[in-house]
Amino acid sequence: MVVNRRMCILLLSFSFCLLNAQITKVEPSEDFYTYVNQAWINNTEIPDEYGSWGSFHEVYQNNQDYLKEILTSLQTNSVNLGKGSEKQIVRDFYNSGMDTMALEALGKQPLLTYLKQIGEIQSIKDYLDLIPKFYAMGIQAPFYVWASPDEKNSVVYALYIAQSGLGMGNRAYYLEDNEKYENIRKEYVAHITKMFQLAGINEGKETEKAKKVFEMETVMARIHRTPVQGRDSERSYNKKTMEELKKMTFNIDWPGYFQALGIEDDMEYAIVQEPEFIAVFDRMLQDYTVEDWKNYTQWKLLQSTGTYLSKSFRDQQFHFYQTVFYGTPKQQPRWKTVLGTLNGNVGQPLGKLYVEKHFPKKNKDKMLELVAGLKEALSNRIDGYDWMSQATKAAAQHKLGNIGVKMGYPDRWLDYSNLEIKADDYFGNIVRSTEFNFNREINRVGESIDPNYWGMTPPTVNAYYSPTRNEIVFPAGILNPPFFDYEADDATNFGSAGVIIGHEISHGFDDKGSLYDAEGNLKSWWTTEDREKFEQRAQKIEEQFNEYKVLDSISINGKLTLGENIGDLGGMAIAFEAMKLNQKRKGPKVINGLTDAQRFFIAYAKMWRIKFRDNVLANQVKTDPHSPGEFRTNGTLSNFEEFFKAFDIPKGTKMRREETVEIW
């Protein structure tokens, strides 16, 4: 049967059903994701410059077009752009990146100063002295360092240290024994070899040196924690005083290292996420020669800067990191690449121009109204839970009430007026802006938390929950259709923007976020019995998603995706509850034969539509805590009673689980 005729009668309109009759061969009870998105799936091709394509990409593309318009207008209206102004910074940075003739003329010249510094390394101490200087300018080091709220004293910034050093990112690419990864490993060595050749270093020994880099990274990969292990907050919190840090290693001068980063001498402690990795790195400093570490650092320089150099470097970087890794056949137009760099390096000056043009105050006010409705809905739901004690309910309500909200853009913009940006120095602009941003952040160590901090730039198409700040943040970039539409009906916005809001709120109560209290500290607020009940419910969600497969044989990792799956399920339930509260105030509506509930769920399914290249999908399942859109839709809805009612989903069908799970 092509279309559910009973549904057509229930909808009181054949328009939606006739459309689906033409585009789908599945029932909503069998695969709601495809039922809603079949026409889009059939008619959409992944653009050659992307590894995947979906709603997020469509909004990102539109935002890039908006930003390009802004940059174009700055070219024609360039009078009175004062030095250090947002417009001067953005325009000159953009122009420097678009001047490809200048980049070609320079070739490898921007690297020479840094290659000389590497060449002057005579000892392990020299190497360790150079790491922080390079790290501050964006060159990958064996370990990350950054400033973030102390997870057990969230009112101050602490220094965090974590595993890094892998040019392919995830340990699986180095260690898993299968033909696909073996081919990627061979391609990686070939890529390093080619980059050495382009830079004119290690002449005659490029392949030998590339193999040594791969060997060193493989040693690091063996001790790297998996993405699942990395979600263990307690295991990752290892507070070390300066004396304890000194005892951890034989070769690293930690006070000298921190001083080189610009941190004051009176820093009392650091939080080491993976002490075992630091121990292995310390041993590697003895196991490998000074020449090996010079060679490794040369590669890190090329790996981290290759996309900012001449075409031969850019093409080689793209070949490995996009074509080999993800199957992406074509590079993005130059203007898109440069805009991406601007957003990463001077995203607030760029974002200020973006919101002035494309994010009216009415959008912010509407979203804040939605947030208030979502928080009210979750509060009501918490009161009604029969599996949770009054003590835990009170703590949950306290945490919910404390959740902060940042919408669209900062109340106070960061000051970039002292950042030197030149219209003829793209590489230098990247180095200076990276150092500028790094120094601003690292200098926070030991200071009180900045309440105005934003972890994303305004044009970003994403949102997040911060457990240590207990706040939800929504950049202006994501507040566009299909995620948010000021002109759309309420039910549609609840099914999209409302679910996103609910999703981020739910992260405060998922398997990881629920470990943090109302003040953002890693501290339990549950009774032992209630926590056990929560974990039993979470375990069922994990088991459900373990059943899903992609590309016929690769299973979704239910443990890796658990937090996001709880966020989706909670976000759905909270948003639907908020929509019902809204109905009580405004009354229900039937539009084009679709009830509020039906429009809500259709909007939800449209939001997650996406197509992947096989390599991208396989990589996402291995490394990404988000399930693919098909399962974010069907996996969530198959647990939701209100969905069964809205689309008359009978028992015994794929979209109606025999045993459903509800947490929030």
PDB file of N, CA and C in Angstrom, residues 537-621:
ATOM      1  N   ARG A 537      17.107   3.163  33.121  1.00  0.00           N
ATOM      2  CA  ARG A 537      16.415   3.719  31.959  1.00  0.00           C
ATOM      3  C   ARG A 537      17.416   4.073  30.857  1.00  0.00           C
ATOM      4  N   ALA A 538      18.535   4.670  31.250  1.00  0.00           N
ATOM      5  CA  ALA A 538      19.559   5.020  30.268  1.00  0.00           C
ATOM      6  C   ALA A 538      20.106   3.769  29.584  1.00  0.00           C
ATOM      7  N   GLN A 539      20.257   2.693  30.332  1.00  0.00           N
ATOM      8  CA  GLN A 539      20.754   1.444  29.771  1.00  0.00           C
ATOM      9  C   GLN A 539      19.827   0.924  28.681  1.00  0.00           C
ATOM     10  N   LYS A 540      18.530   1.086  28.864  1.00  0.00           N
ATOM     11  CA  LYS A 540      17.572   0.640  27.846  1.00  0.00           C
ATOM     12  C   LYS A 540      17.720   1.449  26.562  1.00  0.00           C
ATOM     13  N   ILE A 541      17.955   2.757  26.696  1.00  0.00           N
ATOM     14  CA  ILE A 541      18.180   3.581  25.505  1.00  0.00           C
ATOM     15  C   ILE A 541      19.457   3.136  24.800  1.00  0.00           C
ATOM     16  N   GLU A 542      20.499   2.888  25.578  1.00  0.00           N
ATOM     17  CA  GLU A 542      21.753   2.407  24.997  1.00  0.00           C
ATOM     18  C   GLU A 542      21.521   1.122  24.210  1.00  0.00           C
ATOM     19  N   GLU A 543      20.781   0.195  24.776  1.00  0.00           N
ATOM     20  CA  GLU A 543      20.517  -1.081  24.108  1.00  0.00           C
ATOM     21  C   GLU A 543      19.692  -0.892  22.844  1.00  0.00           C
ATOM     22  N   GLN A 544      18.723   0.018  22.890  1.00  0.00           N
ATOM     23  CA  GLN A 544      17.918   0.288  21.700  1.00  0.00           C
ATOM     24  C   GLN A 544      18.795   0.739  20.537  1.00  0.00           C
ATOM     25  N   PHE A 545      19.673   1.681  20.787  1.00  0.00           N
ATOM     26  CA  PHE A 545      20.472   2.246  19.696  1.00  0.00           C
ATOM     27  C   PHE A 545      21.587   1.307  19.258  1.00  0.00           C
ATOM     28  N   ASN A 546      22.005   0.405  20.120  1.00  0.00           N
ATOM     29  CA  ASN A 546      22.972  -0.611  19.704  1.00  0.00           C
ATOM     30  C   ASN A 546      22.419  -1.491  18.586  1.00  0.00           C
ATOM     31  N   GLU A 547      21.100  -1.566  18.478  1.00  0.00           N
ATOM     32  CA  GLU A 547      20.467  -2.424  17.472  1.00  0.00           C
ATOM     33  C   GLU A 547      20.552  -1.842  16.065  1.00  0.00           C
ATOM     34  N   TYR A 548      20.754  -0.545  15.947  1.00  0.00           N
ATOM     35  CA  TYR A 548      20.761   0.100  14.632  1.00  0.00           C
ATOM     36  C   TYR A 548      22.103  -0.100  13.933  1.00  0.00           C
ATOM     37  N   LYS A 549      22.038  -0.255  12.616  1.00  0.00           N
ATOM     38  CA  LYS A 549      23.246  -0.431  11.812  1.00  0.00           C
ATOM     39  C   LYS A 549      23.229   0.524  10.625  1.00  0.00           C
ATOM     40  N   VAL A 550      24.423   0.897  10.171  1.00  0.00           N
ATOM     41  CA  VAL A 550      24.574   1.659   8.936  1.00  0.00           C
ATOM     42  C   VAL A 550      25.465   0.865   7.996  1.00  0.00           C
ATOM     43  N   LEU A 551      25.311   1.102   6.708  1.00  0.00           N
ATOM     44  CA  LEU A 551      26.121   0.427   5.691  1.00  0.00           C
ATOM     45  C   LEU A 551      26.107  -1.085   5.900  1.00  0.00           C
ATOM     46  N   ASP A 552      24.979  -1.594   6.362  1.00  0.00           N
ATOM     47  CA  ASP A 552      24.693  -3.025   6.534  1.00  0.00           C
ATOM     48  C   ASP A 552      25.407  -3.692   7.708  1.00  0.00           C
ATOM     49  N   SER A 553      26.573  -3.174   8.116  1.00  0.00           N
ATOM     50  CA  SER A 553      27.346  -3.947   9.089  1.00  0.00           C
ATOM     51  C   SER A 553      27.917  -3.142  10.251  1.00  0.00           C
ATOM     52  N   ILE A 554      27.851  -1.822  10.197  1.00  0.00           N
ATOM     53  CA  ILE A 554      28.464  -1.006  11.255  1.00  0.00           C
ATOM     54  C   ILE A 554      27.392  -0.601  12.254  1.00  0.00           C
ATOM     55  N   SER A 555      27.532  -1.045  13.483  1.00  0.00           N
ATOM     56  CA  SER A 555      26.519  -0.783  14.504  1.00  0.00           C
ATOM     57  C   SER A 555      26.705   0.597  15.126  1.00  0.00           C
ATOM     58  N   ILE A 556      25.582   1.246  15.427  1.00  0.00           N
ATOM     59  CA  ILE A 556      25.624   2.464  16.226  1.00  0.00           C
ATOM     60  C   ILE A 556      26.142   2.100  17.615  1.00  0.00           C
ATOM     61  N   ASN A 557      26.984   2.939  18.176  1.00  0.00           N
ATOM     62  CA  ASN A 557      27.513   2.709  19.520  1.00  0.00           C
ATOM     63  C   ASN A 557      26.583   3.386  20.517  1.00  0.00           C
ATOM     64  N   GLY A 558      25.728   2.592  21.141  1.00  0.00           N
ATOM     65  CA  GLY A 558      24.735   3.145  22.051  1.00  0.00           C
ATOM     66  C   GLY A 558      25.325   3.844  23.253  1.00  0.00           C
ATOM     67  N   LYS A 559      26.511   3.418  23.679  1.00  0.00           N
ATOM     68  CA  LYS A 559      27.155   4.071  24.825  1.00  0.00           C
ATOM     69  C   LYS A 559      27.746   5.413  24.416  1.00  0.00           C
ATOM     70  N   LEU A 560      28.399   5.464  23.247  1.00  0.00           N
ATOM     71  CA  LEU A 560      28.974   6.718  22.760  1.00  0.00           C
ATOM     72  C   LEU A 560      27.894   7.766  22.515  1.00  0.00           C
ATOM     73  N   THR A 561      26.756   7.339  21.974  1.00  0.00           N
ATOM     74  CA  THR A 561      25.692   8.280  21.598  1.00  0.00           C
ATOM     75  C   THR A 561      24.654   8.483  22.691  1.00  0.00           C
ATOM     76  N   LEU A 562      24.875   7.888  23.864  1.00  0.00           N
ATOM     77  CA  LEU A 562      23.834   7.889  24.893  1.00  0.00           C
ATOM     78  C   LEU A 562      23.411   9.299  25.297  1.00  0.00           C
ATOM     79  N   GLY A 563      24.366  10.172  25.539  1.00  0.00           N
ATOM     80  CA  GLY A 563      24.018  11.522  25.975  1.00  0.00           C
ATOM     81  C   GLY A 563      23.175  12.255  24.956  1.00  0.00           C
ATOM     82  N   GLU A 564      23.540  12.131  23.683  1.00  0.00           N
ATOM     83  CA  GLU A 564      22.774  12.802  22.626  1.00  0.00           C
ATOM     84  C   GLU A 564      21.406  12.152  22.441  1.00  0.00           C
ATOM     85  N   ASN A 565      21.342  10.837  22.589  1.00  0.00           N
ATOM     86  CA  ASN A 565      20.047  10.163  22.449  1.00  0.00           C
ATOM     87  C   ASN A 565      19.103  10.533  23.591  1.00  0.00           C
ATOM     88  N   ILE A 566      19.641  10.648  24.800  1.00  0.00           N
ATOM     89  CA  ILE A 566      18.821  11.132  25.917  1.00  0.00           C
ATOM     90  C   ILE A 566      18.384  12.564  25.644  1.00  0.00           C
ATOM     91  N   GLY A 567      19.303  13.371  25.096  1.00  0.00           N
ATOM     92  CA  GLY A 567      18.962  14.745  24.752  1.00  0.00           C
ATOM     93  C   GLY A 567      17.836  14.823  23.744  1.00  0.00           C
ATOM     94  N   ASP A 568      17.872  13.941  22.742  1.00  0.00           N
ATOM     95  CA  ASP A 568      16.808  13.929  21.730  1.00  0.00           C
ATOM     96  C   ASP A 568      15.478  13.498  22.327  1.00  0.00           C
ATOM     97  N   LEU A 569      15.511  12.425  23.113  1.00  0.00           N
ATOM     98  CA  LEU A 569      14.270  11.914  23.697  1.00  0.00           C
ATOM     99  C   LEU A 569      13.693  12.919  24.697  1.00  0.00           C
ATOM    100  N   GLY A 570      14.553  13.479  25.525  1.00  0.00           N
ATOM    101  CA  GLY A 570      14.087  14.485  26.473  1.00  0.00           C
ATOM    102  C   GLY A 570      13.631  15.747  25.780  1.00  0.00           C
ATOM    103  N   GLY A 571      14.390  16.179  24.772  1.00  0.00           N
ATOM    104  CA  GLY A 571      14.015  17.382  24.039  1.00  0.00           C
ATOM    105  C   GLY A 571      12.666  17.254  23.372  1.00  0.00           C
ATOM    106  N   MET A 572      12.412  16.078  22.809  1.00  0.00           N
ATOM    107  CA  MET A 572      11.117  15.814  22.177  1.00  0.00           C
ATOM    108  C   MET A 572       9.984  15.898  23.206  1.00  0.00           C
ATOM    109  N   ALA A 573      10.149  15.223  24.316  1.00  0.00           N
ATOM    110  CA  ALA A 573       9.087  15.181  25.326  1.00  0.00           C
ATOM    111  C   ALA A 573       8.821  16.562  25.920  1.00  0.00           C
ATOM    112  N   ILE A 574       9.893  17.291  26.207  1.00  0.00           N
ATOM    113  CA  ILE A 574       9.737  18.617  26.810  1.00  0.00           C
ATOM    114  C   ILE A 574       9.078  19.577  25.827  1.00  0.00           C
ATOM    115  N   ALA A 575       9.524  19.546  24.568  1.00  0.00           N
ATOM    116  CA  ALA A 575       8.958  20.456  23.566  1.00  0.00           C
ATOM    117  C   ALA A 575       7.487  20.155  23.313  1.00  0.00           C
ATOM    118  N   PHE A 576       7.128  18.876  23.296  1.00  0.00           N
ATOM    119  CA  PHE A 576       5.723  18.534  23.070  1.00  0.00           C
ATOM    120  C   PHE A 576       4.871  18.997  24.250  1.00  0.00           C
ATOM    121  N   GLU A 577       5.392  18.829  25.454  1.00  0.00           N
ATOM    122  CA  GLU A 577       4.678  19.302  26.646  1.00  0.00           C
ATOM    123  C   GLU A 577       4.495  20.818  26.587  1.00  0.00           C
ATOM    124  N   ALA A 578       5.540  21.525  26.140  1.00  0.00           N
ATOM    125  CA  ALA A 578       5.450  22.984  26.027  1.00  0.00           C
ATOM    126  C   ALA A 578       4.426  23.384  24.977  1.00  0.00           C
ATOM    127  N   MET A 579       4.353  22.617  23.892  1.00  0.00           N
ATOM    128  CA  MET A 579       3.353  22.909  22.866  1.00  0.00           C
ATOM    129  C   MET A 579       1.946  22.742  23.426  1.00  0.00           C
ATOM    130  N   LYS A 580       1.732  21.730  24.250  1.00  0.00           N
ATOM    131  CA  LYS A 580       0.407  21.536  24.845  1.00  0.00           C
ATOM    132  C   LYS A 580       0.054  22.688  25.787  1.00  0.00           C
ATOM    133  N   LEU A 581       1.037  23.186  26.526  1.00  0.00           N
ATOM    134  CA  LEU A 581       0.787  24.356  27.372  1.00  0.00           C
ATOM    135  C   LEU A 581       0.414  25.564  26.514  1.00  0.00           C
ATOM    136  N   ASN A 582       1.083  25.680  25.390  1.00  0.00           N
ATOM    137  CA  ASN A 582       0.788  26.783  24.465  1.00  0.00           C
ATOM    138  C   ASN A 582      -0.619  26.646  23.884  1.00  0.00           C
ATOM    139  N   GLN A 583      -1.019  25.399  23.608  1.00  0.00           N
ATOM    140  CA  GLN A 583      -2.374  25.156  23.085  1.00  0.00           C
ATOM    141  C   GLN A 583      -3.440  25.602  24.081  1.00  0.00           C
ATOM    142  N   LYS A 584      -3.180  25.376  25.374  1.00  0.00           N
ATOM    143  CA  LYS A 584      -4.155  25.778  26.387  1.00  0.00           C
ATOM    144  C   LYS A 584      -4.355  27.288  26.385  1.00  0.00           C
ATOM    145  N   ARG A 585      -3.283  28.014  26.076  1.00  0.00           N
ATOM    146  CA  ARG A 585      -3.377  29.470  26.081  1.00  0.00           C
ATOM    147  C   ARG A 585      -3.965  30.009  24.778  1.00  0.00           C
ATOM    148  N   LYS A 586      -3.595  29.382  23.655  1.00  0.00           N
ATOM    149  CA  LYS A 586      -3.973  29.933  22.351  1.00  0.00           C
ATOM    150  C   LYS A 586      -4.995  29.093  21.601  1.00  0.00           C
ATOM    151  N   GLY A 587      -5.175  27.849  22.032  1.00  0.00           N
ATOM    152  CA  GLY A 587      -6.087  26.958  21.331  1.00  0.00           C
ATOM    153  C   GLY A 587      -5.376  26.187  20.235  1.00  0.00           C
ATOM    154  N   PRO A 588      -5.849  24.959  19.921  1.00  0.00           N
ATOM    155  CA  PRO A 588      -5.231  24.148  18.871  1.00  0.00           C
ATOM    156  C   PRO A 588      -5.573  24.678  17.482  1.00  0.00           C
ATOM    157  N   LYS A 589      -4.735  24.296  16.502  1.00  0.00           N
ATOM    158  CA  LYS A 589      -4.969  24.712  15.123  1.00  0.00           C
ATOM    159  C   LYS A 589      -4.812  23.518  14.195  1.00  0.00           C
ATOM    160  N   VAL A 590      -5.640  23.485  13.159  1.00  0.00           N
ATOM    161  CA  VAL A 590      -5.465  22.545  12.057  1.00  0.00           C
ATOM    162  C   VAL A 590      -5.083  23.371  10.840  1.00  0.00           C
ATOM    163  N   ILE A 591      -3.921  23.085  10.264  1.00  0.00           N
ATOM    164  CA  ILE A 591      -3.421  23.834   9.105  1.00  0.00           C
ATOM    165  C   ILE A 591      -3.153  22.854   7.973  1.00  0.00           C
ATOM    166  N   ASN A 592      -3.774  23.111   6.820  1.00  0.00           N
ATOM    167  CA  ASN A 592      -3.645  22.212   5.668  1.00  0.00           C
ATOM    168  C   ASN A 592      -3.982  20.768   6.039  1.00  0.00           C
ATOM    169  N   GLY A 593      -4.958  20.641   6.919  1.00  0.00           N
ATOM    170  CA  GLY A 593      -5.410  19.312   7.304  1.00  0.00           C
ATOM    171  C   GLY A 593      -4.545  18.626   8.333  1.00  0.00           C
ATOM    172  N   LEU A 594      -3.510  19.304   8.831  1.00  0.00           N
ATOM    173  CA  LEU A 594      -2.592  18.697   9.785  1.00  0.00           C
ATOM    174  C   LEU A 594      -2.804  19.296  11.170  1.00  0.00           C
ATOM    175  N   THR A 595      -2.923  18.435  12.153  1.00  0.00           N
ATOM    176  CA  THR A 595      -3.083  18.900  13.533  1.00  0.00           C
ATOM    177  C   THR A 595      -1.765  19.467  14.049  1.00  0.00           C
ATOM    178  N   ASP A 596      -1.824  20.119  15.198  1.00  0.00           N
ATOM    179  CA  ASP A 596      -0.601  20.628  15.822  1.00  0.00           C
ATOM    180  C   ASP A 596       0.414  19.508  16.029  1.00  0.00           C
ATOM    181  N   ALA A 597      -0.053  18.386  16.548  1.00  0.00           N
ATOM    182  CA  ALA A 597       0.855  17.275  16.834  1.00  0.00           C
ATOM    183  C   ALA A 597       1.507  16.755  15.563  1.00  0.00           C
ATOM    184  N   GLN A 598       0.721  16.641  14.493  1.00  0.00           N
ATOM    185  CA  GLN A 598       1.277  16.130  13.238  1.00  0.00           C
ATOM    186  C   GLN A 598       2.316  17.089  12.657  1.00  0.00           C
ATOM    187  N   ARG A 599       2.023  18.380  12.702  1.00  0.00           N
ATOM    188  CA  ARG A 599       2.996  19.363  12.194  1.00  0.00           C
ATOM    189  C   ARG A 599       4.264  19.365  13.054  1.00  0.00           C
ATOM    190  N   PHE A 600       4.097  19.166  14.336  1.00  0.00           N
ATOM    191  CA  PHE A 600       5.227  19.083  15.262  1.00  0.00           C
ATOM    192  C   PHE A 600       6.168  17.954  14.847  1.00  0.00           C
ATOM    193  N   PHE A 601       5.616  16.755  14.639  1.00  0.00           N
ATOM    194  CA  PHE A 601       6.464  15.603  14.333  1.00  0.00           C
ATOM    195  C   PHE A 601       7.037  15.670  12.920  1.00  0.00           C
ATOM    196  N   ILE A 602       6.297  16.232  11.993  1.00  0.00           N
ATOM    197  CA  ILE A 602       6.820  16.410  10.637  1.00  0.00           C
ATOM    198  C   ILE A 602       7.998  17.382  10.657  1.00  0.00           C
ATOM    199  N   ALA A 603       7.861  18.482  11.402  1.00  0.00           N
ATOM    200  CA  ALA A 603       8.962  19.445  11.526  1.00  0.00           C
ATOM    201  C   ALA A 603      10.191  18.783  12.137  1.00  0.00           C
ATOM    202  N   TYR A 604       9.959  17.920  13.114  1.00  0.00           N
ATOM    203  CA  TYR A 604      11.065  17.220  13.762  1.00  0.00           C
ATOM    204  C   TYR A 604      11.805  16.336  12.758  1.00  0.00           C
ATOM    205  N   ALA A 605      11.070  15.568  11.976  1.00  0.00           N
ATOM    206  CA  ALA A 605      11.699  14.667  11.012  1.00  0.00           C
ATOM    207  C   ALA A 605      12.441  15.437   9.926  1.00  0.00           C
ATOM    208  N   LYS A 606      11.884  16.560   9.492  1.00  0.00           N
ATOM    209  CA  LYS A 606      12.555  17.365   8.465  1.00  0.00           C
ATOM    210  C   LYS A 606      13.878  17.931   8.987  1.00  0.00           C
ATOM    211  N   MET A 607      13.894  18.274  10.246  1.00  0.00           N
ATOM    212  CA  MET A 607      15.087  18.892  10.833  1.00  0.00           C
ATOM    213  C   MET A 607      16.304  17.978  10.745  1.00  0.00           C
ATOM    214  N   TRP A 608      16.106  16.662  10.862  1.00  0.00           N
ATOM    215  CA  TRP A 608      17.239  15.739  10.930  1.00  0.00           C
ATOM    216  C   TRP A 608      17.572  15.090   9.593  1.00  0.00           C
ATOM    217  N   ARG A 609      16.936  15.523   8.524  1.00  0.00           N
ATOM    218  CA  ARG A 609      17.229  14.875   7.237  1.00  0.00           C
ATOM    219  C   ARG A 609      18.669  15.158   6.808  1.00  0.00           C
ATOM    220  N   ILE A 610      19.316  14.123   6.304  1.00  0.00           N
ATOM    221  CA  ILE A 610      20.718  14.240   5.912  1.00  0.00           C
ATOM    222  C   ILE A 610      21.098  13.065   5.027  1.00  0.00           C
ATOM    223  N   LYS A 611      22.015  13.312   4.090  1.00  0.00           N
ATOM    224  CA  LYS A 611      22.591  12.254   3.260  1.00  0.00           C
ATOM    225  C   LYS A 611      24.104  12.258   3.478  1.00  0.00           C
ATOM    226  N   PHE A 612      24.694  11.049   3.501  1.00  0.00           N
ATOM    227  CA  PHE A 612      26.122  10.899   3.778  1.00  0.00           C
ATOM    228  C   PHE A 612      26.836  10.208   2.619  1.00  0.00           C
ATOM    229  N   ARG A 613      28.093  10.554   2.421  1.00  0.00           N
ATOM    230  CA  ARG A 613      28.990   9.668   1.691  1.00  0.00           C
ATOM    231  C   ARG A 613      29.371   8.537   2.648  1.00  0.00           C
ATOM    232  N   ASP A 614      29.637   7.366   2.096  1.00  0.00           N
ATOM    233  CA  ASP A 614      29.855   6.190   2.942  1.00  0.00           C
ATOM    234  C   ASP A 614      30.985   6.396   3.949  1.00  0.00           C
ATOM    235  N   ASN A 615      32.100   6.974   3.503  1.00  0.00           N
ATOM    236  CA  ASN A 615      33.233   7.165   4.415  1.00  0.00           C
ATOM    237  C   ASN A 615      32.876   8.091   5.571  1.00  0.00           C
ATOM    238  N   VAL A 616      32.094   9.113   5.271  1.00  0.00           N
ATOM    239  CA  VAL A 616      31.699  10.065   6.310  1.00  0.00           C
ATOM    240  C   VAL A 616      30.791   9.383   7.324  1.00  0.00           C
ATOM    241  N   LEU A 617      29.852   8.606   6.825  1.00  0.00           N
ATOM    242  CA  LEU A 617      28.921   7.912   7.715  1.00  0.00           C
ATOM    243  C   LEU A 617      29.662   6.923   8.608  1.00  0.00           C
ATOM    244  N   ALA A 618      30.584   6.163   8.017  1.00  0.00           N
ATOM    245  CA  ALA A 618      31.353   5.198   8.806  1.00  0.00           C
ATOM    246  C   ALA A 618      32.174   5.907   9.881  1.00  0.00           C
ATOM    247  N   ASN A 619      32.765   7.040   9.528  1.00  0.00           N
ATOM    248  CA  ASN A 619      33.557   7.799  10.499  1.00  0.00           C
ATOM    249  C   ASN A 619      32.677   8.366  11.602  1.00  0.00           C
ATOM    250  N   GLN A 620      31.492   8.870  11.240  1.00  0.00           N
ATOM    251  CA  GLN A 620      30.604   9.440  12.255  1.00  0.00           C
ATOM    252  C   GLN A 620      30.228   8.394  13.289  1.00  0.00           C
ATOM    253  N   VAL A 621      29.894   7.209  12.829  1.00  0.00           N
ATOM    254  CA  VAL A 621      29.467   6.163  13.758  1.00  0.00           C
ATOM    255  C   VAL A 621      30.607   5.769  14.698  1.00  0.00           C
TER     256      VAL A 621
END
